[in-house]
XYZ file of C-alpha atoms in Angstrom:
566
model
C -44.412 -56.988 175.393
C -42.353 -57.855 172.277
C -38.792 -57.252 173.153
C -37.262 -53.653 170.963
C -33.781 -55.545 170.683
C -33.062 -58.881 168.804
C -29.706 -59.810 168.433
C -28.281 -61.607 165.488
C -25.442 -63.936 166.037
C -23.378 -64.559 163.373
C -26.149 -62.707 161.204
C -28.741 -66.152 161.683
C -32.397 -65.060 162.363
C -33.498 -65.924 165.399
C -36.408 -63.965 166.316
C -37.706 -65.854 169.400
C -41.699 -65.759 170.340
C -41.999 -63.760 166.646
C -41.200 -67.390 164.888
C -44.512 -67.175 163.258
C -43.433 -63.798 161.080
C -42.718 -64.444 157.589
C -38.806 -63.386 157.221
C -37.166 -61.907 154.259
C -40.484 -61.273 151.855
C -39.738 -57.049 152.087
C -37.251 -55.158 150.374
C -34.346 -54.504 152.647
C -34.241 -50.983 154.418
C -31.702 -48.537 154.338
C -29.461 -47.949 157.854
C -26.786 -44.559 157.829
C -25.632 -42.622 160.529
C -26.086 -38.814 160.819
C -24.255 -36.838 160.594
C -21.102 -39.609 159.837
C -20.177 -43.139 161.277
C -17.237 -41.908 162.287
C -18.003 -39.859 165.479
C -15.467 -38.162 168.075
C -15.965 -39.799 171.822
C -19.059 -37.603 173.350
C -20.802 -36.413 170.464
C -23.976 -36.995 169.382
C -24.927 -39.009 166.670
C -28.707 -40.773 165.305
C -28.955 -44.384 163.262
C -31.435 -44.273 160.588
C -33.351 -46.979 159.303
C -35.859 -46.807 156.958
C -38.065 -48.985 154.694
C -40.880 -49.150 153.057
C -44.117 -46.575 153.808
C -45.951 -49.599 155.521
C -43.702 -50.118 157.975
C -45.077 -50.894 161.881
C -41.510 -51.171 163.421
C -38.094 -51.160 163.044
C -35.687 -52.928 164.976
C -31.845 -52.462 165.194
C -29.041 -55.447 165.666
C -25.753 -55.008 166.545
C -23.311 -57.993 165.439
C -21.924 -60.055 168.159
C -22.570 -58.122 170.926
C -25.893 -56.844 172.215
C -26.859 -53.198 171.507
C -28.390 -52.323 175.421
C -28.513 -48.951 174.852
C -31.320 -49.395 172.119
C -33.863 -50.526 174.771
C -33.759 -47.261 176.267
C -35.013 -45.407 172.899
C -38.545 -43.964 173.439
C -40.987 -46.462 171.142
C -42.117 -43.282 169.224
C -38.801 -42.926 168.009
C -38.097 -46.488 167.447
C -41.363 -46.591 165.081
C -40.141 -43.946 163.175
C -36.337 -45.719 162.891
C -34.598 -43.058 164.868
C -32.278 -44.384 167.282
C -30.752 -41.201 168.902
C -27.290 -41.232 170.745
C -26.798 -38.254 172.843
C -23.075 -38.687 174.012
C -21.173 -41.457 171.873
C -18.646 -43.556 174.043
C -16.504 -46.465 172.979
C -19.961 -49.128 174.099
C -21.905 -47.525 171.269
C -19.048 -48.698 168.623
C -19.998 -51.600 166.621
C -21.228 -53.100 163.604
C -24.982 -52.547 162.837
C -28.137 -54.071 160.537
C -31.767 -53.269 160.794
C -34.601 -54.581 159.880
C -38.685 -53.685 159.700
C -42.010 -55.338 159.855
C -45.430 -54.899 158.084
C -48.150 -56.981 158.893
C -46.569 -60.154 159.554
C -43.987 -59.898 157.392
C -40.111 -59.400 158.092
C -37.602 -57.355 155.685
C -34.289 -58.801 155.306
C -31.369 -56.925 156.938
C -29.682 -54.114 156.008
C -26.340 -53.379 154.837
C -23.973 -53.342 157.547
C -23.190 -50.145 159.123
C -19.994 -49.758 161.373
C -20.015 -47.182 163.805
C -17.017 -46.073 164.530
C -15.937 -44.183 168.123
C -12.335 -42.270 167.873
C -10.500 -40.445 170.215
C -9.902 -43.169 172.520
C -5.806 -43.140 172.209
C -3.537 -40.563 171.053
C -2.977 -39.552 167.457
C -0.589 -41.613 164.937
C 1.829 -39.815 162.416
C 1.102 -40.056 158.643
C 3.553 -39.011 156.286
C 4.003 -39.627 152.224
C 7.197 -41.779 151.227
C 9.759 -40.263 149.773
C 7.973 -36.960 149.682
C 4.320 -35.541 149.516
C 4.862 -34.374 145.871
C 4.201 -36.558 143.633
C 4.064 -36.133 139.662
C 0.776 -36.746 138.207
C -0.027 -40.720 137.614
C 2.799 -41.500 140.238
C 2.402 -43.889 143.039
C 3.133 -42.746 146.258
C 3.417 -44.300 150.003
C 1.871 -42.858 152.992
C 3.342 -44.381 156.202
C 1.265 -44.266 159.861
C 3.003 -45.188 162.926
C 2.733 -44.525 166.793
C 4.834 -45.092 169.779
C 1.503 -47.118 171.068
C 1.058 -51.152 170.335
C -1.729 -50.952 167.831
C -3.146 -53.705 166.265
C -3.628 -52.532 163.191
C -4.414 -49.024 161.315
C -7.064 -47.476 159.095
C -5.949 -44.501 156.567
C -9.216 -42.341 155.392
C -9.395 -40.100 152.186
C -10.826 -37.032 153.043
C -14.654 -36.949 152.078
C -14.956 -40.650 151.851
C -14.857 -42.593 155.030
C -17.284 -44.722 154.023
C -14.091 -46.543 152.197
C -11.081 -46.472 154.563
C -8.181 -49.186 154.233
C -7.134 -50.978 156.498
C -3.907 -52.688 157.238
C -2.745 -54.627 160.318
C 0.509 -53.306 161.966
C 4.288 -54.167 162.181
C 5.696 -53.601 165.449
C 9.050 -52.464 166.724
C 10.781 -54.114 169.816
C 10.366 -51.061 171.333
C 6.682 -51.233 171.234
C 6.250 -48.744 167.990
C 3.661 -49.830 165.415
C 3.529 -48.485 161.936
C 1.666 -49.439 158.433
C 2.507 -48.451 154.961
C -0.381 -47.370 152.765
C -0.365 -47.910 148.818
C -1.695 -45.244 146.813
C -2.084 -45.244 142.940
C -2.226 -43.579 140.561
C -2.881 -40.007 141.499
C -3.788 -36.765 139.538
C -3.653 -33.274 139.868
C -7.406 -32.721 138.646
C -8.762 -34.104 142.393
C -7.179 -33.017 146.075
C -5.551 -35.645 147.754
C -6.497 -35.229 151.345
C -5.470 -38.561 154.047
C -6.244 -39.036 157.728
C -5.133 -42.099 159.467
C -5.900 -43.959 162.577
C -4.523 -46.477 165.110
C -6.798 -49.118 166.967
C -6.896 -52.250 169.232
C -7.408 -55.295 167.319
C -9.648 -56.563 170.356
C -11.872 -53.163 169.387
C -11.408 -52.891 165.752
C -14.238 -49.897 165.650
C -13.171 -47.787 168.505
C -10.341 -45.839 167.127
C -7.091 -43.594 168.777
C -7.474 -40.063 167.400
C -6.971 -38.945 164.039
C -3.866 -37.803 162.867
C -2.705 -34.586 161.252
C -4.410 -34.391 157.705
C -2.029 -34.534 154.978
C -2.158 -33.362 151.566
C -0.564 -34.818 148.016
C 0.791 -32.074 145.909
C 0.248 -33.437 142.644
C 1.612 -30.597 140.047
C -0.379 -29.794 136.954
C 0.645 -28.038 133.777
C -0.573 -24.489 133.932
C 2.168 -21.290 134.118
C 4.643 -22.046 136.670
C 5.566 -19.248 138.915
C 8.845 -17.884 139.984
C 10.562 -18.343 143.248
C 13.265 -15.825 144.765
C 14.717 -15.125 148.132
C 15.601 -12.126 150.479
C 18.129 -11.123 151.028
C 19.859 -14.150 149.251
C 20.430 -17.159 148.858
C 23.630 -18.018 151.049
C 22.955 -17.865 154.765
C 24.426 -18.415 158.017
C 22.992 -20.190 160.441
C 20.603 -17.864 162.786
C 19.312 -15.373 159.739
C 16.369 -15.069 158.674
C 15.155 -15.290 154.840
C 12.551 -14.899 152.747
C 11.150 -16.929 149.909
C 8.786 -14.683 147.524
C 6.417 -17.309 145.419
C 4.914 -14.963 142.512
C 2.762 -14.993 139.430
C 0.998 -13.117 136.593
C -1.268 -15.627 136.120
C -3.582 -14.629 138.969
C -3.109 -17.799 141.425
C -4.991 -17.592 144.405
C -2.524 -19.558 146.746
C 1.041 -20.693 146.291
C 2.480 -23.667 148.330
C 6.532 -23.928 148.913
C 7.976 -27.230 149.261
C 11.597 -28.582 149.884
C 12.924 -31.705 147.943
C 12.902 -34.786 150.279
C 10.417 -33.086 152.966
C 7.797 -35.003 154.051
C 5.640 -31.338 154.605
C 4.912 -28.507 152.852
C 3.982 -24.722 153.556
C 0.479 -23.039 151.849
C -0.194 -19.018 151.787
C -2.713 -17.386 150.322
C -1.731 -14.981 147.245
C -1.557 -11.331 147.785
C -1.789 -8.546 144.500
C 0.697 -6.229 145.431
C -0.132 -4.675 141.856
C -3.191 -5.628 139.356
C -2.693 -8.479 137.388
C -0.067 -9.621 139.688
C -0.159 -12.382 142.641
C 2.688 -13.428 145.183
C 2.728 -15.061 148.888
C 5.726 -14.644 151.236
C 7.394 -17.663 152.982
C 9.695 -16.478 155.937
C 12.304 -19.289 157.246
C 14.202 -18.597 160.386
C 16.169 -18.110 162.576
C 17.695 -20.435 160.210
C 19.137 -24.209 161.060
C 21.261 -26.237 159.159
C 18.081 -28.339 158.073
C 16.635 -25.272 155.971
C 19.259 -25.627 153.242
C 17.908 -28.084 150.233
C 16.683 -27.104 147.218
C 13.228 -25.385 147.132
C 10.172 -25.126 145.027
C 6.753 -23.797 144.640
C 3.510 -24.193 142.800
C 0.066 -21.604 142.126
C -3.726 -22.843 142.660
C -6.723 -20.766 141.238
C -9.559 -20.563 143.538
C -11.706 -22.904 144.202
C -9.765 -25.318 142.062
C -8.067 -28.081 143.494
C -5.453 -28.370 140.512
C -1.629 -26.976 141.408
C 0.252 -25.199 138.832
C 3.542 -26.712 137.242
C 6.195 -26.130 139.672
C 8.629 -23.284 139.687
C 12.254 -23.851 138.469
C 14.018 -24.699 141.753
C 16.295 -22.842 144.243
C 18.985 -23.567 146.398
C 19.294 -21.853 149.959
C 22.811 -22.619 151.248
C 23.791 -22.604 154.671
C 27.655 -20.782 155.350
C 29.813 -21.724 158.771
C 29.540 -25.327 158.717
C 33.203 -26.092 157.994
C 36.193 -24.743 159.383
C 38.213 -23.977 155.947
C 39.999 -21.324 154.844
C 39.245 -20.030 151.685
C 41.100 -17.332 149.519
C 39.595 -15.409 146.385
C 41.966 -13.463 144.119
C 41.478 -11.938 141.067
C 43.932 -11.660 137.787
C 44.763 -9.297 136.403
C 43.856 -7.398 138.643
C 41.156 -6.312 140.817
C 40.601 -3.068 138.493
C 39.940 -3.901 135.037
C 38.512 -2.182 131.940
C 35.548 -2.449 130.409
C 35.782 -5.365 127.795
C 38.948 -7.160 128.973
C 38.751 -10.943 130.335
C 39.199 -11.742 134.215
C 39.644 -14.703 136.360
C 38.615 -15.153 139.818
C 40.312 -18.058 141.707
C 39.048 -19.566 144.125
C 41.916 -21.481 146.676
C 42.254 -23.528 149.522
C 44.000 -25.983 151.798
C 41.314 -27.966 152.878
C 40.197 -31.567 150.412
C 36.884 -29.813 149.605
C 35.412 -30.927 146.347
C 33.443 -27.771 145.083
C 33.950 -24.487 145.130
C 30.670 -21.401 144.853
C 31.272 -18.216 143.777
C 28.810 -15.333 145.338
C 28.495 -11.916 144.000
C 26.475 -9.579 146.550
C 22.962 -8.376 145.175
C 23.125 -10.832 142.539
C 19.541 -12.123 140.705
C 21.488 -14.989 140.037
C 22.413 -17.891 141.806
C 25.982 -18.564 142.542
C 28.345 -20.425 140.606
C 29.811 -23.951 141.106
C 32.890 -25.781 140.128
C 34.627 -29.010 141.449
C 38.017 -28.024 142.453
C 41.106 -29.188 141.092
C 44.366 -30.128 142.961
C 47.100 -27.803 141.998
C 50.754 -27.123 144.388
C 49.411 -28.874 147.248
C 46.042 -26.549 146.753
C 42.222 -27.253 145.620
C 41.217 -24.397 143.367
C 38.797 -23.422 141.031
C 38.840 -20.780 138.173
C 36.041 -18.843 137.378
C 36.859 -17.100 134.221
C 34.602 -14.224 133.053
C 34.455 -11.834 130.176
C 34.594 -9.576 128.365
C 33.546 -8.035 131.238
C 31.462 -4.710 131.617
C 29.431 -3.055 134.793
C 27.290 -5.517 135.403
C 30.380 -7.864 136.822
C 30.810 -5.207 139.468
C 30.516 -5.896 142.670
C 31.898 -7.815 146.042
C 32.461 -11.769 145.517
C 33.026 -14.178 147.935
C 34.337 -17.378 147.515
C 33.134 -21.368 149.609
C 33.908 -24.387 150.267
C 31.550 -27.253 150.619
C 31.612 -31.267 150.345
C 29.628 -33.513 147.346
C 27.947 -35.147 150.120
C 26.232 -31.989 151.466
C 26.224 -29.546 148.856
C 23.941 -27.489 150.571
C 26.197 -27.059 153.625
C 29.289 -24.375 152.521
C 31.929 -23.270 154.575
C 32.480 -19.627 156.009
C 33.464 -17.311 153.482
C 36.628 -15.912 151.808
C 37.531 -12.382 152.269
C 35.160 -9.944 149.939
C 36.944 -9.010 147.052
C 35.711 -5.442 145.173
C 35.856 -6.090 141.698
C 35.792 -2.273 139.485
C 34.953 -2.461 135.878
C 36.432 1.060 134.535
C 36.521 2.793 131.461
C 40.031 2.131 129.130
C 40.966 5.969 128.980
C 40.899 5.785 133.197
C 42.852 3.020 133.930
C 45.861 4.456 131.112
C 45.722 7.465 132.617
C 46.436 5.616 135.859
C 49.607 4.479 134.312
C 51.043 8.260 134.424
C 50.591 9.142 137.503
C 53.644 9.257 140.078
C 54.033 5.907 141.997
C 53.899 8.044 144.777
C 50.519 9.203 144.495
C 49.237 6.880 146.674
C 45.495 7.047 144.828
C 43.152 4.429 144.065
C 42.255 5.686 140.824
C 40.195 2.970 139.812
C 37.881 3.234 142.647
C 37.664 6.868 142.370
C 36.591 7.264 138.713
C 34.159 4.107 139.264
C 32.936 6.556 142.040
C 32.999 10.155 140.903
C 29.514 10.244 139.052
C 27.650 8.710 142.429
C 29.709 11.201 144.573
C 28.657 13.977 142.250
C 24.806 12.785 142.091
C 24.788 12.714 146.276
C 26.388 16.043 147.254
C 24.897 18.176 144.652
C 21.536 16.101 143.697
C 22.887 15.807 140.104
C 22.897 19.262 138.805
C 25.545 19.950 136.107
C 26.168 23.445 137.346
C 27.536 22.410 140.798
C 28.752 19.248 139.903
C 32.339 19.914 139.476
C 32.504 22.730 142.590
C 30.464 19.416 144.795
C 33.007 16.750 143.731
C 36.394 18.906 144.557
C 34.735 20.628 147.755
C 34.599 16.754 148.985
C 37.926 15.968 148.313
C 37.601 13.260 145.811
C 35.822 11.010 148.862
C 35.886 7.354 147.777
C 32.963 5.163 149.674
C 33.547 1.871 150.378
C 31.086 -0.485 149.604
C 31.558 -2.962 152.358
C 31.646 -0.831 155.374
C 30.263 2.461 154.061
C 33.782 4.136 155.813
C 34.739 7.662 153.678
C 38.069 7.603 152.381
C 40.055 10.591 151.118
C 42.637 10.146 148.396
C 46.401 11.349 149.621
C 48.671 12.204 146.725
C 52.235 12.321 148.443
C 53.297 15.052 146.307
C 52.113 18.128 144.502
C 52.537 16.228 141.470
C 50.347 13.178 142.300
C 48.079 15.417 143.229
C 47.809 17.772 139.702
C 48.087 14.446 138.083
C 45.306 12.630 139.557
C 43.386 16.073 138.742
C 44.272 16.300 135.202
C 43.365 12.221 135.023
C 40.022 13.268 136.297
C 39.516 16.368 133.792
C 40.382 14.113 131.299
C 38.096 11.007 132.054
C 34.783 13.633 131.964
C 35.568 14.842 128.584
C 34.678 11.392 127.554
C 32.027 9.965 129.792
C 28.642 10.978 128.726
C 26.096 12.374 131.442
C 24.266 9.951 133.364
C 21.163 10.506 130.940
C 23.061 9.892 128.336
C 22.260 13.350 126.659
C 24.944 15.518 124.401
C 25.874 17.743 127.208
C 28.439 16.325 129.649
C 29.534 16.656 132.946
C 31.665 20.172 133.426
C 35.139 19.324 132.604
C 37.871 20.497 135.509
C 39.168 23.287 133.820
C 42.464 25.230 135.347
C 40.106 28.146 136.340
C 40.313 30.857 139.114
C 37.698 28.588 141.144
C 39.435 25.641 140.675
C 43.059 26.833 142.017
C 41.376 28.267 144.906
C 39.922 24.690 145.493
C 43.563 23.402 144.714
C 44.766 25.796 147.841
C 42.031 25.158 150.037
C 41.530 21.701 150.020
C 45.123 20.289 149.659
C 46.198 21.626 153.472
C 45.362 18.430 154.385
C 47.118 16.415 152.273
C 49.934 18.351 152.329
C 50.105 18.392 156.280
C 50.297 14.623 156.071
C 53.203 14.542 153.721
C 55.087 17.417 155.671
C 55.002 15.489 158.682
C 55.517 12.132 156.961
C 58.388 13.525 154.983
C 59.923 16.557 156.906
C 58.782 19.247 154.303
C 55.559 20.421 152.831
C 55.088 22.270 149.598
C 54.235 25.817 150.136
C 54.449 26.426 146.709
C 51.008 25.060 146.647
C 49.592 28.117 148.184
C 50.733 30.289 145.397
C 49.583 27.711 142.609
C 48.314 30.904 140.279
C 51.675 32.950 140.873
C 54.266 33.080 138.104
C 55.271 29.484 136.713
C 58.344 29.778 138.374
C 57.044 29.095 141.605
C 56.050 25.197 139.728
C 57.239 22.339 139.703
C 58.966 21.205 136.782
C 56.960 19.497 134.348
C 53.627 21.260 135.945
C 53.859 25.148 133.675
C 52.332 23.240 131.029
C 49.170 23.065 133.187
């Protein structure tokens, strides 16, 4: 019986008791592996050969080493050029030819075929040098190493392992291997998709497993989204934050990525409205290692092309220098509407670069190097003219050129109040006792009106004095009451109130405006009512309280002086 299996050393044709068959007259066959040649340790897999139509049997080789497992094929299948493998293991790895016969005549060989077993160590690391972004028609490097002696290491483009490179290792004292992979150019019209795997040079086709697939980001040049973050973008460490990737161009999926990272994050796109697409990236609890600068891109579906990227954004992480930091304001903390302000930024520590924060703001914050000054790094942060949309709490940090996404913990919050002119000189009149913060209250009055009464004009001036002229603050939501220390702050901080709403249009800017605080019979009884409290406080502060209060509407000589006028 002639033998199935004829093995080929060193590819010379020695074919034994068939000597007398005319080799190499017939077109060489074709020899693939279905479904792949590169097959996980106990699956199956079949080697196909096939030639011409005349063909009265095929035989397989396998290079070097003798294929026994082929002599246990049934013939039927052999005839046909099946050669089944039911469960793969690392004796079935090789390199492989076939070959067929027709009446007395040979074919020559096939191409080689390498099967190729993996799974038989544990999976390498591949990562892109510097980062997996990479502009379009850039080179990049893609590094695979293992804490496991290889001999050498094959990377494999997605779709096309019938082309994988190979490189032999470097090795660390330590036993670590690693191999750095060339690949040029790139562009964003084609996905960019690498595997790679680590193997013994004594069995260059049985392979450890693969490694984690990773993916090029090549950016194109079609709309580039925008990129925010929730709640913003200063942090402390142990927060959590969340970076919104949108579009109106309709992307399918966005992908966020961090300068210098070797990985990157995908979502699929959501429409929270028609025509518009977003995906949401949540980062915490959050480590010193999330701050960097951040980016993202948009992909269309079923299109392997990225979008340009979106301008970038800087998430800053706070507490990660003990420094105390100061933030002051001149003039003054209350300003009007127009005038020029600077906010200074001070401290003792040899920081090189002050930020300045504003709560709420769309923004991101601003930056200065500091300057040495009476044994002092500063920074001045000059703004104006300045009008309501400078309001708001600020904050001021430190932080080092080295890490500039690393700040320090924060100044105290300062309030700045933008105020109309006519306010802030009536402020000037009142009694330096009055003890009110004017500023605040004027900024205030309006909101104060709009809660307690839901905005209508009728009970807008009975809501705001039945309240007591409350002043919220913005930082810890705690009411406040203003406390004139005499009769006189208080009628003056009154009449600087009736006089503000003559000139401050309604809040829909319409003709009519918000009832003026005439000296009516409604008001004086608020006056009576509402000023026991204040006037408690003062009698037991100062010894005395004015009684004449309760008999505000009697004849003017129960007054104080300068107060009949009123």
């Amino acid at each position: 019986m002639t033998p199935i299996l004829m093995v080929l050393i060193c590819l010379g044709l020695s074919l034994g008791s068939r000597t007398h068959v005319q080799a190499g007259t017939l077109p060489k066959p074709t020899l693939w592996a279905e479904p792949g040649s590169v097959i996980t340790q106990g699956s199956p897999v079949t080697l196909r050969c096939q030639g011409s139509l005349q063909v009265q049997e095929y035989h397989l080789y396998r290079e070097k080493n003798p294929a026994s497992w082929v002599r246990r094929i049934q013939r039927e299948l052999v005839k046909k050029g099946y050669f089944p493998i039911a469960s793969i293991t690392s004796e079935h790895a090789g390199r492989y030819r076939c070959q067929y016969y027709s009446r007395n005549h040979s074919s020559e060989l096939s191409e080689p075929l390498e099967l190729v077993v993996t799974g038989a160590y544990s999976k390498p690391t591949l990562s892109a040098l510097p980062s997996p972004v990479v502009a379009s028609g850039g080179n990049v490097s893609l590094q695979c190493d293992s804490q496991v002696a290889f001999g050498g290491f094959i990377l494999c483009k997605e779709g096309e392992d019938e082309h994988p490179q190979r490189l032999n290792s470097q090795s660390h004292a330590r036993g670590w291997s690693w191999a750095v992979f060339s690949v040029v150019p790139v562009s964003p019209s084609r996905r960019w998709s690498y595997r790679c795997y680590g193997y013994d040079s004594r069995s260059p086709y049985v392979w450890s497993l693969p490694s984690d697939l990773l993916e090029l980001l090549v950016p194109g040049v079609s709309k580039k989204p925008s990129l925010s973050v929730q709640p913003g973008p200063v942090v402390a460490p142990g927060d959590k934050l969340t970076l919104q990737c949108g579009s109106d161009a309709g992307y399918y999926r966005f992908v966020l990525y961090k300068e210098g990272e070797r990985e990157f994050l995908q979502r699929p796109g959501q429409q929270p409205q028609a025509g518009l697409s977003q995906a949401n990236f949540t980062l915490g609890p959050v480590r010193v290692s999330h701050g960097g600068q951040y980016r993202c891109c948009g992909a269309h579906n079923l299109s392997s092309e990225w979008s340009a990227p979106s301008d970038p954004l800087d998430i800053l992480i706070s507490g990660q220098f003990y420094d105390v930091v100061s933030l002051s304001v001149q003039p003054g903390p209350t300003v009007a509407s127009g005038e020029n302000v600077t906010l200074l930024c001070q401290s003792w520590g040899q920081f090189h670069t002050f930020l300045l924060t504003r709560e709420g703001a769309a923004h991101p914050p601003l930056r200065l190097r500091s300057e040495h000054r009476a044994h002092q790094h500063q920074a001045e942060f000059p703004m104006g003219p300045v009008t309501s949309a400078h309001e708001g709490t600020y904050r001021c940090y430190s932080s080092l050129s080295s890490n500039p996404y690393l700040l320090s913990h924060p100044s105290d919050p300062l309030e700045l109040v933008v105020s109309d002119a006519e306010l802030l000189g009536c402020r000037k009149s009142l009694p330096n006792d009055s003890g009110a913060e004017l500023g605040f209250v004027g900024h205030r009055k309006s909101d104060i009106i709009n809660e307690e009464t839901g905005g209508n004009p009728a009970t807008a001036e009975e809501g705001f004095l039945r309240n007591s002229i409350k002043l919220m603050s913005r930082d810890t939501g705690e009411e406040k009451t203003a406390e004139p220390r005499s009769e006189a702050g208080l009628r003056a901080l009154l009449h600087c109130f009736d006089s503000q709403e003559k000139l401050r249009p309604s809040a829909h800017h319409k003709t009519r405006q918000i009832p003026r605080l005439a000296n009516t019979h409604r008001i004086t009884q608020w006056r009576i009512s509402s000023a026991w409290a204040w006037l408690a406080w003062s009698w037991w502060s100062s010894g005395f309280c004015y009684l004449r209060l309760s008999t505000a509407r009697e004849a003017p000589k129960m007054q104080p002086a300068g107060e009949q006028q009123r």
